[in-house]
Coordinates of C-alpha atoms and ligand atoms in Angstrom, one line a residue:
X1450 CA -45.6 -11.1 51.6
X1451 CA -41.8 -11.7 51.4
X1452 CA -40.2 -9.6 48.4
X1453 CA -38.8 -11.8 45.6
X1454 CA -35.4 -11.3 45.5
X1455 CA -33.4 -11.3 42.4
X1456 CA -30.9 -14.1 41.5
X1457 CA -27.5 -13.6 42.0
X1458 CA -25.2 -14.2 38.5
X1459 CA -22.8 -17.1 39.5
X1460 CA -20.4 -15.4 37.2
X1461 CA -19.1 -12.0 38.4
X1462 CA -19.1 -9.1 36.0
X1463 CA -16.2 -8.1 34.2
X1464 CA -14.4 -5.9 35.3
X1465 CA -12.6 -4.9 32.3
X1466 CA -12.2 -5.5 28.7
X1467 CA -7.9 -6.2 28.4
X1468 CA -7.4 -8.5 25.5
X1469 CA -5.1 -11.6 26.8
X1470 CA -1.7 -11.7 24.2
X1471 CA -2.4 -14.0 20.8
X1472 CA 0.8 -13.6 19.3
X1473 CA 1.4 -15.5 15.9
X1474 CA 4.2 -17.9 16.0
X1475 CA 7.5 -16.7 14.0
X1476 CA 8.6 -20.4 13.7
X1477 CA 7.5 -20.7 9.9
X1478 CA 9.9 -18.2 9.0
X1479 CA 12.9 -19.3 8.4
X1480 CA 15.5 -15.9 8.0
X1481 CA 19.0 -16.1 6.1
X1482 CA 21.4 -14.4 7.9
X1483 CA 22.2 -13.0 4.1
X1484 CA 20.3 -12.6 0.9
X1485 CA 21.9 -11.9 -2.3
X1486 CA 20.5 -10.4 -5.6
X1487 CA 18.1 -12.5 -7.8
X1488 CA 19.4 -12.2 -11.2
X1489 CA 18.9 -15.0 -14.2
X1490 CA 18.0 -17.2 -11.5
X1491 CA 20.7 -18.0 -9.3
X1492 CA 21.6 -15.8 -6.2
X1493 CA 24.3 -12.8 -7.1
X1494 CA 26.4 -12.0 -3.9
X1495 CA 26.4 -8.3 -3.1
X1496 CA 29.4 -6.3 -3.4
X1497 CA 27.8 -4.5 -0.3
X1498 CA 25.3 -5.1 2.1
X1499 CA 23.2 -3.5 5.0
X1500 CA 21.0 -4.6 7.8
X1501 CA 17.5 -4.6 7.3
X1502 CA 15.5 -4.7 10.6
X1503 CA 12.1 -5.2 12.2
X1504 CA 10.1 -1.4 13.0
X1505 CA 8.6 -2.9 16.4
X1506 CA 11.7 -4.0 18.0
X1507 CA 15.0 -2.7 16.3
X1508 CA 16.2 -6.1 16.2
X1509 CA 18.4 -6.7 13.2
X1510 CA 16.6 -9.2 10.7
X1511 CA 19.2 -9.7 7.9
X1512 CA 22.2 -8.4 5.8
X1513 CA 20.7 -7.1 2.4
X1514 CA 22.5 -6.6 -0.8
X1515 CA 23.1 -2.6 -1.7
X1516 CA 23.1 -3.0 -5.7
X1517 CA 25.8 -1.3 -7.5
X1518 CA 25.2 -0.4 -11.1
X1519 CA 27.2 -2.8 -12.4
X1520 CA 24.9 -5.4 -9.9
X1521 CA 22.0 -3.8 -11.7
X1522 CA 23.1 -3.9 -15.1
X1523 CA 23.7 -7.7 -14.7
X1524 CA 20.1 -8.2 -13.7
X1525 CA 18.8 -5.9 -16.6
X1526 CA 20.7 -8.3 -18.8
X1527 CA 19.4 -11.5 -17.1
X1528 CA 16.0 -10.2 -18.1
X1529 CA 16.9 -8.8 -21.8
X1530 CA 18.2 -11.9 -22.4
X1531 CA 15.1 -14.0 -21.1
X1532 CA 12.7 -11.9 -23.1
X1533 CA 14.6 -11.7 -26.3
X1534 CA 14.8 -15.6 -25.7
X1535 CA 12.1 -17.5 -25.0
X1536 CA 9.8 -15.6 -22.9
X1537 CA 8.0 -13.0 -25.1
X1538 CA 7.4 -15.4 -27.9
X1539 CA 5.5 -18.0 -25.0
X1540 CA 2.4 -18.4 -26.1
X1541 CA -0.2 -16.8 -23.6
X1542 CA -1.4 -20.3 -21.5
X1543 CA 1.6 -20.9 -21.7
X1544 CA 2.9 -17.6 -19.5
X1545 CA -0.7 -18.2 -17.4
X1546 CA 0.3 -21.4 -16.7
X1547 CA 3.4 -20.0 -14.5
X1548 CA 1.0 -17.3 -13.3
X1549 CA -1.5 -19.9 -12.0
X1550 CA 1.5 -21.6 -9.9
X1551 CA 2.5 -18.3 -8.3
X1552 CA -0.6 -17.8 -7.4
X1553 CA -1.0 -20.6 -5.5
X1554 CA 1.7 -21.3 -3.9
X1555 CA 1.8 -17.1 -2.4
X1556 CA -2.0 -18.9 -1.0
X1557 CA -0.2 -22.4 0.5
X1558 CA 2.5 -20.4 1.6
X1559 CA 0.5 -17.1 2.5
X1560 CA 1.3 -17.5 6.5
X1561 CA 4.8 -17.4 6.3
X1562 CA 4.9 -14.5 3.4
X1563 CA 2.2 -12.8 6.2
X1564 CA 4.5 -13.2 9.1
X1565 CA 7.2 -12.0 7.1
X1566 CA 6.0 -8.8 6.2
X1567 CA 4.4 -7.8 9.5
X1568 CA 7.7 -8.5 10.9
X1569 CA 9.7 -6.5 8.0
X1570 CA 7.2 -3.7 8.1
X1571 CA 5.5 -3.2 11.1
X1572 CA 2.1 -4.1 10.2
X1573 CA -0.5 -6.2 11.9
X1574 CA -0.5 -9.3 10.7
X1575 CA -4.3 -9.5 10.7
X1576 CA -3.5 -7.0 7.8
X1577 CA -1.0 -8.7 5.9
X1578 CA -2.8 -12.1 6.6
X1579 CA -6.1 -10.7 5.9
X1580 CA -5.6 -8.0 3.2
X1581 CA -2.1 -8.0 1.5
X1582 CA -1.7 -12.0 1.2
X1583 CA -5.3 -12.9 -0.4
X1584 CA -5.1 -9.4 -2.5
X1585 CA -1.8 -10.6 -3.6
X1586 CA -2.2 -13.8 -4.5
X1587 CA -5.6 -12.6 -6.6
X1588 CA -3.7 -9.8 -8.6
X1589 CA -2.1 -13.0 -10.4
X1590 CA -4.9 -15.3 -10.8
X1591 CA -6.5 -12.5 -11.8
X1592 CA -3.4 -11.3 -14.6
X1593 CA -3.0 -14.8 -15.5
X1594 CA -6.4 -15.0 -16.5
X1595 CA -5.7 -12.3 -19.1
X1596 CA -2.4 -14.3 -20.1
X1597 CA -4.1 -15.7 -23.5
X1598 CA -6.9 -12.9 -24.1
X1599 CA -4.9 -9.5 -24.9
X1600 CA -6.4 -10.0 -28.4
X1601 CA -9.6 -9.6 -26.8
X1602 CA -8.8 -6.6 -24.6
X1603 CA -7.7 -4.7 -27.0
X1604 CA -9.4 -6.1 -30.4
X1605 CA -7.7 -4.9 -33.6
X1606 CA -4.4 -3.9 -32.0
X1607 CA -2.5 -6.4 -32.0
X1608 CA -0.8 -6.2 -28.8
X1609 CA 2.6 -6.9 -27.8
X1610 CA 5.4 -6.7 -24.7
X1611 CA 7.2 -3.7 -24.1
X1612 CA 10.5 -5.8 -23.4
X1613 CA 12.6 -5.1 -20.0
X1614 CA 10.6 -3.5 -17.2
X1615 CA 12.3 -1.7 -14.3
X1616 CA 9.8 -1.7 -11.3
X1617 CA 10.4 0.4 -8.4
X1618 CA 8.1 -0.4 -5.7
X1619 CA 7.6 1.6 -1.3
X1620 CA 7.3 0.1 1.9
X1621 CA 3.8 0.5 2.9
X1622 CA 2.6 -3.0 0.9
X1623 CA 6.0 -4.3 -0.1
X1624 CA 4.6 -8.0 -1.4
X1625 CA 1.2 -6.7 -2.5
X1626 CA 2.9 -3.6 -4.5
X1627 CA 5.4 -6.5 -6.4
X1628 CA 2.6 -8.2 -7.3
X1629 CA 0.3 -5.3 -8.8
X1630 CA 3.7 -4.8 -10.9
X1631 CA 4.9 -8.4 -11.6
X1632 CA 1.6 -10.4 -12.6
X1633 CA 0.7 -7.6 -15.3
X1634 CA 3.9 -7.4 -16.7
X1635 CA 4.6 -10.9 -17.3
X1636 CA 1.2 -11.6 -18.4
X1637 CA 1.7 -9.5 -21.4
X1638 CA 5.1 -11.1 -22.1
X1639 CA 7.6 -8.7 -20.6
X1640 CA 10.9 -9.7 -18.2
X1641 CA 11.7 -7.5 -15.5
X1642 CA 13.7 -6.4 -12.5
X1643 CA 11.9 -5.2 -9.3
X1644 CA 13.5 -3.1 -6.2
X1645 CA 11.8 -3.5 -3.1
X1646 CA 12.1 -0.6 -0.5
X1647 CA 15.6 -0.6 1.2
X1648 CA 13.2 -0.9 4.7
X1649 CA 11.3 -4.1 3.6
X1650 CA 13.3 -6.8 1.5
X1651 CA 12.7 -9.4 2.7
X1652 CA 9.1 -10.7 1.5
X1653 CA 10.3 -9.8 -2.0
X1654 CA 13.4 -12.0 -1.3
X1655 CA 11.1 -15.0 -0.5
X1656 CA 9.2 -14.4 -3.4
X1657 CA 12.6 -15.4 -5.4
X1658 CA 11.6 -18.9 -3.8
X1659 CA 8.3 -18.5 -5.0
X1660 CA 9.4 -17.8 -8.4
X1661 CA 11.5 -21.0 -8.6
X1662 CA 9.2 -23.3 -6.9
X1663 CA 6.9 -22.3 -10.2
X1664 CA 10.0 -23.2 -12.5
X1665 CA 9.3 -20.1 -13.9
X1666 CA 12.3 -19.6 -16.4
X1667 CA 15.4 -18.2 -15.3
X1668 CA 15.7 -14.2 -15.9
X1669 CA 11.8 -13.9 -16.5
X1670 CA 11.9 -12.1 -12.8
X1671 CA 15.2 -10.5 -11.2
X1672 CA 15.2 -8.8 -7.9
X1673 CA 18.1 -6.7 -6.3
X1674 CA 18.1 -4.9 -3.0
X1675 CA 19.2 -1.8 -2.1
X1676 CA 18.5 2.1 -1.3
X1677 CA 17.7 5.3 -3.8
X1678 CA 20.5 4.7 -5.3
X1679 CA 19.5 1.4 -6.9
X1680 CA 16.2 2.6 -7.8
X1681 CA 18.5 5.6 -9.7
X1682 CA 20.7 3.5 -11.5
X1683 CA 17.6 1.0 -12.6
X1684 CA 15.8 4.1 -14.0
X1685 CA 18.8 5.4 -15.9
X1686 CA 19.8 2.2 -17.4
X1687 CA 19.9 2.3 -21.3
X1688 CA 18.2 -1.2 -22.2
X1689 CA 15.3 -0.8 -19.9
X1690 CA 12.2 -0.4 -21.8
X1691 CA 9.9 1.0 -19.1
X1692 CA 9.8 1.7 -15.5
X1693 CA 6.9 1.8 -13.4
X1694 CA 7.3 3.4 -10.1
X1695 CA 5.4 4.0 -6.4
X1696 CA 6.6 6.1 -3.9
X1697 CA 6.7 9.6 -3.1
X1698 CA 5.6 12.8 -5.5
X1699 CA 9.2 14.3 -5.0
X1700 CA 10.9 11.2 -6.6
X1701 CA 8.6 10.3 -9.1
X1702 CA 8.9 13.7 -10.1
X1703 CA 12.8 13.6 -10.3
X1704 CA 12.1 10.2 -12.4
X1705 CA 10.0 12.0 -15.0
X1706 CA 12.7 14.5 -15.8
X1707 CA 15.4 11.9 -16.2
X1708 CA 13.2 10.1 -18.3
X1709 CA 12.1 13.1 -20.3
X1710 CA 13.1 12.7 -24.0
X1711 CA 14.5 9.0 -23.4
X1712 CA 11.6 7.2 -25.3
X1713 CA 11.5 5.3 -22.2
X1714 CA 7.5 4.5 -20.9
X1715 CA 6.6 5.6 -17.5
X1716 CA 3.5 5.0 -15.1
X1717 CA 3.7 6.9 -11.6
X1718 CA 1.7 6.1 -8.4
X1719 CA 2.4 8.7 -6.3
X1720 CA 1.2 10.5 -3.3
X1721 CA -2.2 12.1 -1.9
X1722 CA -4.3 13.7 0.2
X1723 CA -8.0 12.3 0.2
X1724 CA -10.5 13.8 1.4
X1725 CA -13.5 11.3 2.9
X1726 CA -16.7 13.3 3.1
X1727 CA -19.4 12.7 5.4
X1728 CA -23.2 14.3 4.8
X1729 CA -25.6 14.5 8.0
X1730 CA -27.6 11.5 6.0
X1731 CA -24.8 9.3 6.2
X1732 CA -25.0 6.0 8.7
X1733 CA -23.0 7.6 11.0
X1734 CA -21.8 4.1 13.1
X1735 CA -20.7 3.0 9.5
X1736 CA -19.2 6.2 8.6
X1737 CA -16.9 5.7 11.6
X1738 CA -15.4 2.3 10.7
X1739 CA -14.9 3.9 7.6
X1740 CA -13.0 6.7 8.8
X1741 CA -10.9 4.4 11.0
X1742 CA -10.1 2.1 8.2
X1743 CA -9.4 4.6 5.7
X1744 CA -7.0 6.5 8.1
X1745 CA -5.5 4.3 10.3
X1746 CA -5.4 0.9 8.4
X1747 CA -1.3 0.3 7.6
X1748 CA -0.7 2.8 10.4
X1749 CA -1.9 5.5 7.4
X1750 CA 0.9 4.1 5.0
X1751 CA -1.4 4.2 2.3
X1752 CA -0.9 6.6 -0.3
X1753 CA -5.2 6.5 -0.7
X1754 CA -5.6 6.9 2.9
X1755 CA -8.8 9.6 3.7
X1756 CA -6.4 11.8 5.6
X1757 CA -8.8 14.8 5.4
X1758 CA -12.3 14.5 6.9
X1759 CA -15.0 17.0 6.0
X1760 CA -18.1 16.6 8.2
X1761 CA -20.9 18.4 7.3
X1762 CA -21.6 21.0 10.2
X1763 CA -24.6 19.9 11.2
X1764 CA -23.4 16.2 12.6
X1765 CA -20.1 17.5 13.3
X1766 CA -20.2 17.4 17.4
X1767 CA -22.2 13.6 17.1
X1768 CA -19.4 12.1 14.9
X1769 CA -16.7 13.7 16.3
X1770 CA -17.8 12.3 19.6
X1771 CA -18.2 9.0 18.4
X1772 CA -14.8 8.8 16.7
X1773 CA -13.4 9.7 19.9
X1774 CA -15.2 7.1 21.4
X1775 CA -13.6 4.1 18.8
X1776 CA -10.2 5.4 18.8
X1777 CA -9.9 4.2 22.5
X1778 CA -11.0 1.0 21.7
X1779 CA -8.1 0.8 19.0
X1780 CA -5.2 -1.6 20.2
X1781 CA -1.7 -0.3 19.5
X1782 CA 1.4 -2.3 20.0
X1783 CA 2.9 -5.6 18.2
X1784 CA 2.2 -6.4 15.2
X1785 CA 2.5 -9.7 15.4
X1786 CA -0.4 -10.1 18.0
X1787 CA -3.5 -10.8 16.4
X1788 CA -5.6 -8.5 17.9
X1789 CA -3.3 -5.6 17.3
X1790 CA -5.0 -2.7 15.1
X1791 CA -2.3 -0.2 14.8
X1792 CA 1.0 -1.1 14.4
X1793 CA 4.8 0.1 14.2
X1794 CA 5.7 3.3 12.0
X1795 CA 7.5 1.7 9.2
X1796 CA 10.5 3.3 9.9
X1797 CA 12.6 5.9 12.3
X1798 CA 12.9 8.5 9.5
X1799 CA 9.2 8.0 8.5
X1800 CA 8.3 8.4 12.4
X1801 CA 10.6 11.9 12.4
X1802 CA 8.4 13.0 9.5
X1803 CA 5.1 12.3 11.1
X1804 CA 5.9 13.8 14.2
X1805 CA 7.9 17.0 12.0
X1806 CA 4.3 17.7 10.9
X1807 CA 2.4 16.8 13.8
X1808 CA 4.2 19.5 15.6
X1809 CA 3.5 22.0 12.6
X1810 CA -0.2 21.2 13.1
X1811 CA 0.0 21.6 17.2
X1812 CA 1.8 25.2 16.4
X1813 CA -0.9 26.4 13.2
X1814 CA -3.8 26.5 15.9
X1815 CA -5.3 22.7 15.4
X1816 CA -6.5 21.1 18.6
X1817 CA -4.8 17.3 18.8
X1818 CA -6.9 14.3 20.2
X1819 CA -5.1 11.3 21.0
X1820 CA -6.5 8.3 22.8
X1821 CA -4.7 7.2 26.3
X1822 CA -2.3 4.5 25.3
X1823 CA 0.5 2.9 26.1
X1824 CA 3.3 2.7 23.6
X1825 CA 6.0 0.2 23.6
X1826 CA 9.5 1.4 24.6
X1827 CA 11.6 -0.2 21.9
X1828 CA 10.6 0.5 18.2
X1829 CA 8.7 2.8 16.3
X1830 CA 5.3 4.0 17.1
X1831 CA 3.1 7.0 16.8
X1832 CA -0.4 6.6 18.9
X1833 CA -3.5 7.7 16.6
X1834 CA -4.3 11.1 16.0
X1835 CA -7.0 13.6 15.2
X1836 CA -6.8 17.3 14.7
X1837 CA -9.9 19.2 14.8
X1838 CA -10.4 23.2 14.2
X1839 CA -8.2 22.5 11.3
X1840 CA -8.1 25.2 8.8
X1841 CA -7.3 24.6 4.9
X1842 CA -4.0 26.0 4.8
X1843 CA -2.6 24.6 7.4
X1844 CA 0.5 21.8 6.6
X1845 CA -1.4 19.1 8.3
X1846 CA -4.2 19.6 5.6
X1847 CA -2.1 20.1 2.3
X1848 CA 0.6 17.8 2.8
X1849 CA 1.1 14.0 2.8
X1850 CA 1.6 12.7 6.7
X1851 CA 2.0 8.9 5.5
X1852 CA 1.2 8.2 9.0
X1853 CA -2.1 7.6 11.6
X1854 CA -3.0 11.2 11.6
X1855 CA -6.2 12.6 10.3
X1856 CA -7.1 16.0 9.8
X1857 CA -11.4 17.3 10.1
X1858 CA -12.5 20.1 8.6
X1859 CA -16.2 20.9 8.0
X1860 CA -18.5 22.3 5.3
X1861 CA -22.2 23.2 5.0
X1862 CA -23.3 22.6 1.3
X1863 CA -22.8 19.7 -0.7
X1864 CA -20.7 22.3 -3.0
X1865 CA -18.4 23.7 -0.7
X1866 CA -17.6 19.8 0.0
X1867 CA -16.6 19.6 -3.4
X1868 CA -14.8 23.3 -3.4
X1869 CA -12.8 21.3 -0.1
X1870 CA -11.8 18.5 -1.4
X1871 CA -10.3 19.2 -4.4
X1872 CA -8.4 21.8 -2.5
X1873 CA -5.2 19.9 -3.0
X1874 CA -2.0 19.3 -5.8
X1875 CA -3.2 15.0 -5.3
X1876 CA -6.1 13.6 -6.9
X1877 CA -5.6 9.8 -6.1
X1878 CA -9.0 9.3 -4.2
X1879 CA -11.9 10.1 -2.1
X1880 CA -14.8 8.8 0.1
X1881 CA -18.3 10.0 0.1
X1882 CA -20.9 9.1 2.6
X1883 CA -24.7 9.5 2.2
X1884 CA -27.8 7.5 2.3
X1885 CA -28.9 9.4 -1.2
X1886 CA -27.5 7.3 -4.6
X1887 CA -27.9 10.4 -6.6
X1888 CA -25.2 13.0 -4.4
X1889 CA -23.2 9.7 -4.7
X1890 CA -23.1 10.3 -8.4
X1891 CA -23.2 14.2 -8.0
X1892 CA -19.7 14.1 -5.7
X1893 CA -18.0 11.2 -8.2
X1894 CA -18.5 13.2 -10.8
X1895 CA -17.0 16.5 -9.6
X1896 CA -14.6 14.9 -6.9
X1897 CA -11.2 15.3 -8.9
X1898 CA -9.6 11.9 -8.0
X1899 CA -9.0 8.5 -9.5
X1900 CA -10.7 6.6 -7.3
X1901 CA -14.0 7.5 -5.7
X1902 CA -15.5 5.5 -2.9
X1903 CA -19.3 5.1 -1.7
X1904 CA -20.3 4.2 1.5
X1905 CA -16.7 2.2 2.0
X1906 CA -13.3 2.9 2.2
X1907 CA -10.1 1.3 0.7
X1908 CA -11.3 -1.3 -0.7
X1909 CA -9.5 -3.5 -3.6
X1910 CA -10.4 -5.8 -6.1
X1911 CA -7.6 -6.6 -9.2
X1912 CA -10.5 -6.3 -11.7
X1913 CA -10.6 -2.9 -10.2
X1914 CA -8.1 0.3 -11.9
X1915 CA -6.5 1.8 -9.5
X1916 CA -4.2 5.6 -10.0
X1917 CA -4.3 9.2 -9.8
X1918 CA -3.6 12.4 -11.8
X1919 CA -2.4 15.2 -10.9
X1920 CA 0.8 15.5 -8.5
X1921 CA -0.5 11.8 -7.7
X1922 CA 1.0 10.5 -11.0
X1923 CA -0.8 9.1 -13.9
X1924 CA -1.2 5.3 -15.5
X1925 CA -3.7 2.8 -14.0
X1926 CA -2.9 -0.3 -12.1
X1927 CA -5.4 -3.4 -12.1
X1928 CA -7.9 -4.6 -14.1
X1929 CA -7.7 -4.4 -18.3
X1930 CA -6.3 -0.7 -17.9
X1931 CA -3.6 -2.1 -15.8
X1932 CA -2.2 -4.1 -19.0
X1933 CA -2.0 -1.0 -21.4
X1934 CA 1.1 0.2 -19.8
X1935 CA 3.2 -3.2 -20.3
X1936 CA 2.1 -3.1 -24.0
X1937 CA 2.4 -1.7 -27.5
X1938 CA 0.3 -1.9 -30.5
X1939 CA 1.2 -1.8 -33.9
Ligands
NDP492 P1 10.5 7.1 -2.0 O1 9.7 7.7 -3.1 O2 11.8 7.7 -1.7 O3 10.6 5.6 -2.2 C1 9.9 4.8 -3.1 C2 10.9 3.8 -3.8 O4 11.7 4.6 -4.7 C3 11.8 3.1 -2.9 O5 12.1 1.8 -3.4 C4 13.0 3.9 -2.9 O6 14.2 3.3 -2.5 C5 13.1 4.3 -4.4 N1 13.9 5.5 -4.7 C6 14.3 6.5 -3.8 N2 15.0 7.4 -4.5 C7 15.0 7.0 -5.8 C8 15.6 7.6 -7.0 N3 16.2 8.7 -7.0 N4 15.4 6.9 -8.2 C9 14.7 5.8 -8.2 N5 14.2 5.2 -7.1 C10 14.3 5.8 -5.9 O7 9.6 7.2 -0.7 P2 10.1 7.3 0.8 O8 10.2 5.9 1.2 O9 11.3 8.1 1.0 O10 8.9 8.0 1.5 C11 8.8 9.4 1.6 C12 7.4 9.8 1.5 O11 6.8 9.4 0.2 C13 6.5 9.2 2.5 O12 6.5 9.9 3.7 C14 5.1 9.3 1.8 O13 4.6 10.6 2.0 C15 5.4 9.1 0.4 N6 5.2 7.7 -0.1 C16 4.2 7.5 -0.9 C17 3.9 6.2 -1.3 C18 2.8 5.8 -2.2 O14 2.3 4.7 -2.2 N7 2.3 6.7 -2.9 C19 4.7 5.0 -0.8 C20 5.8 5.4 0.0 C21 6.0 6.7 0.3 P3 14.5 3.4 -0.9 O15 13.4 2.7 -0.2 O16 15.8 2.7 -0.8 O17 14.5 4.8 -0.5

């Protein structure tokens, strides 16, 4: 008898998996080869300007107005004089009304606002399209819903604006940060003026289209450009009624001592150092997307980014192993290529700092992992990164990298987990990851951060407070809490 033989597959096996290029187009964005200040409305010209550029390529994007005082003061008067005239006595529809329109149009026009920022920043535009547009454009359907009901939220209190708010936002989620300042304020009847980050303008520049397309009145939102020293001259000026400000620990810090005795309100949303905890009962295939995303998602520009990792001993060798094993299949490079997963470092100084302290981690005894990949030559980029054998006192554990570096320590009990974590000046948030519901509920309640996720990682809803305490700044953004600090009651 003849032996069967097998059929041949007409198609050959593959011989590898390379991703073909799937760059988005930049063609709907349209750049000015200048933008001016957005005060009462009309466009200010700068007195001075500098060049803002894109992270991935060096190539110069736009001139960008550096605010003066005097620039600044003009916008804080813009907004004084559109809340003392018309916009705080609105009733509530009537402000959700212009809420509603923002809204939509940041979803019509979410593609180029997507582009825009993953050109501006650096990051993938799967990102911005995916996360920062849609979040974005829910933060003010979400706030205009609230528009017409602060009775309700806060029953017996009668509730009212603050007056001028000086909003002073980073560079890691430039249009989703101005909207998770913007839609609360003006849903409770405040004006303000917002700074972007000196390194990403421009999608808060387009929002000034935005803004008009809504016909929201002129002065109700003012925007002007520029570097520290803009955000310093908007905090110190005398008619601003409160300031609400993300960015670094160090500079939130210096804000809280100017402010000190000023009667001036204040919400912070500053740094941190979260810890993402994984027990030996945890879904460990899970538990490694969740590491991934809640370290290198934004490059690890994300103040809530689970930069420490503390595997229970037991499961350490298995999970190590297989986070090895999905870092090479991360894809670093443009960011305006769909597939791209990492992206550019937002800038060069922010790539000098995450390098500064990758080198203090190499030198304290941690053991570096990096994935083979090819960088690009022009731009800014820093490949992923793991340290193991990483000891609690070394810099790469205690201080903020801001960048796609993650740090794993281990524990043995479900206590020294606890003892681990809350090893640190932060407490903005932490991850926890076990099958049991009931350690879920026995880490929340002793892990000392604002936010505590289960079984996930960075994940966002506007219905959802979000903040720290601690050296990660106090006040609450979304949800009701998030209206509190844009209110008073009498
Ligand atoms: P900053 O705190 O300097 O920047 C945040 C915002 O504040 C920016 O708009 C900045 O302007 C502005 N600003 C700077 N100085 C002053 C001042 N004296 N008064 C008022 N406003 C000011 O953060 P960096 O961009 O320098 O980043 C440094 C580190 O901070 C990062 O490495 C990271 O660790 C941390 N960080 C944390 C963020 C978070 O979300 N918690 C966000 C960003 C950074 P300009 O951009 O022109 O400097």
């Amino acid at each position: 008898m003849t032996e069967i033989q097998p059929r041949k597959s007409a198609t050959p096996a593959p011989t590898s998996w390379e991703y073909a290029p799937a760059p988005e187009s930049r063609e709907v964005v349209t750049l000015r080869e200048r933008y001016d200040h957005y005060v009462g409305g009309e466009w200010l010209e700068p007195s001075e300007t500098y060049t803002t550029i894109s992270p991935s390529s060096e190539e110069s994007l736009a001139q960008i107005g550096q605010a003066s005082p005097e620039e600044v003061g003009l916008a804080v008067a813009a907004a004084r004089d559109a809340f003392a005239n018309g916009w705080s006595a609105l009733p509530g529809a009537e402000r959700a009304k212009y809420l509603f329109r923002i809204a939509r149009i940041l979803q019509e026009r979410a593609r180029e606002f997507a582009v825009l920022e993953s050109l501006n920043g650096g990051k993938p535009i799967k990102e911005s399209r995916d996360v920062d547009l849609p979040l974005a454009a829910a933060h003010f359907f979400y706030y205009a819903g609230w528009a017409d009901k602060l009775e309700y939220a806060f029953p017996n209190r009668s509730p009212k604006p603050l007056g001028v708010a000086a909003q002073i936002i980073p560079w890691n989620f430039p249009l989703l940060m101005l909207a998770w300042k913007i839609a609360p304020a003006l849903a409770c009847g405040n004006t303000v003026v917002l700074k972007p980050a000196e390194t990403t303008p421009l999608t808060a520049l387009l929002f000034c289209d935005v803004v008009r397309q809504a016909e929201l009145p002129p002065g109700v939102v003012n925007i002007v450009t520029g570097d520290g020293r803009t955000g310093a001259a908007l905090v110190t000026h005398d008619d601003v009624d409160k300031i609400a400000f993300t960015g670094s620990t160090e500079v939130g810090k210096a804000i809280q001592r100017e402010l000190a005795g000023s009667g001036k309100r204040l919400t912070l949303e500053l740094g941190g150092k979260a810890a993402n905890v994984i027990f030996d009962d945890a879904a460990l295939d899970q538990a490694v997307e969740g590491i991934v995303n809640g370290i290198y998602f934004n490059q690890g520009h994300v103040c809530c980014a689970g930069s420490r990792l503390l595997v229970q001993e037991s499961i350490y060798e298995q999970l190590i192993g297989k986070l090895k094993r999905r870092l090479s299949t991360l894809r670093v490079g443009d960011p305006l290529d769909k597939n791209t997963d990492v992206g550019a470092i937002n800038s060069k100084l922010q790539l000098e700092k995450i390098e500064e302290l990758v080198a203090a981690g190499k030198e304290e005894g941690a053991e570096i992992y990096q994935p083979p990949c090819t960088l690009p030559e022009k731009g800014y980029w820093f490949a992923p990164t793991v340290f193991t054998n990483v000891a609690q006192s070394y810099r790469i554990a205690q201080e903020e990298i801001f960048g796609p570096v993650l740090s794993v320590l281990t524990f043995r009990t479900p206590d020294e987990a606890v003892e681990k974590a809350n090893n640190t000046m932060y407490g903005l948030s932490a991850g926890v990851w076990t099958e049991k519901g009931s350690r879920i509920l026995w880490m929340a309640e002793r892990l000392r951060a604002g936010v505590v996720w289960a079984n996930t990682y960075n994940r966002f809803d506007p219905a959802s407070p979000f903040g720290g305490y601690r050296e990660s700044g106090f006040g609450r953004e979304g949800g009701r809490h998030g209206l509190e600090p844009y209110l008073r009651f009498e």
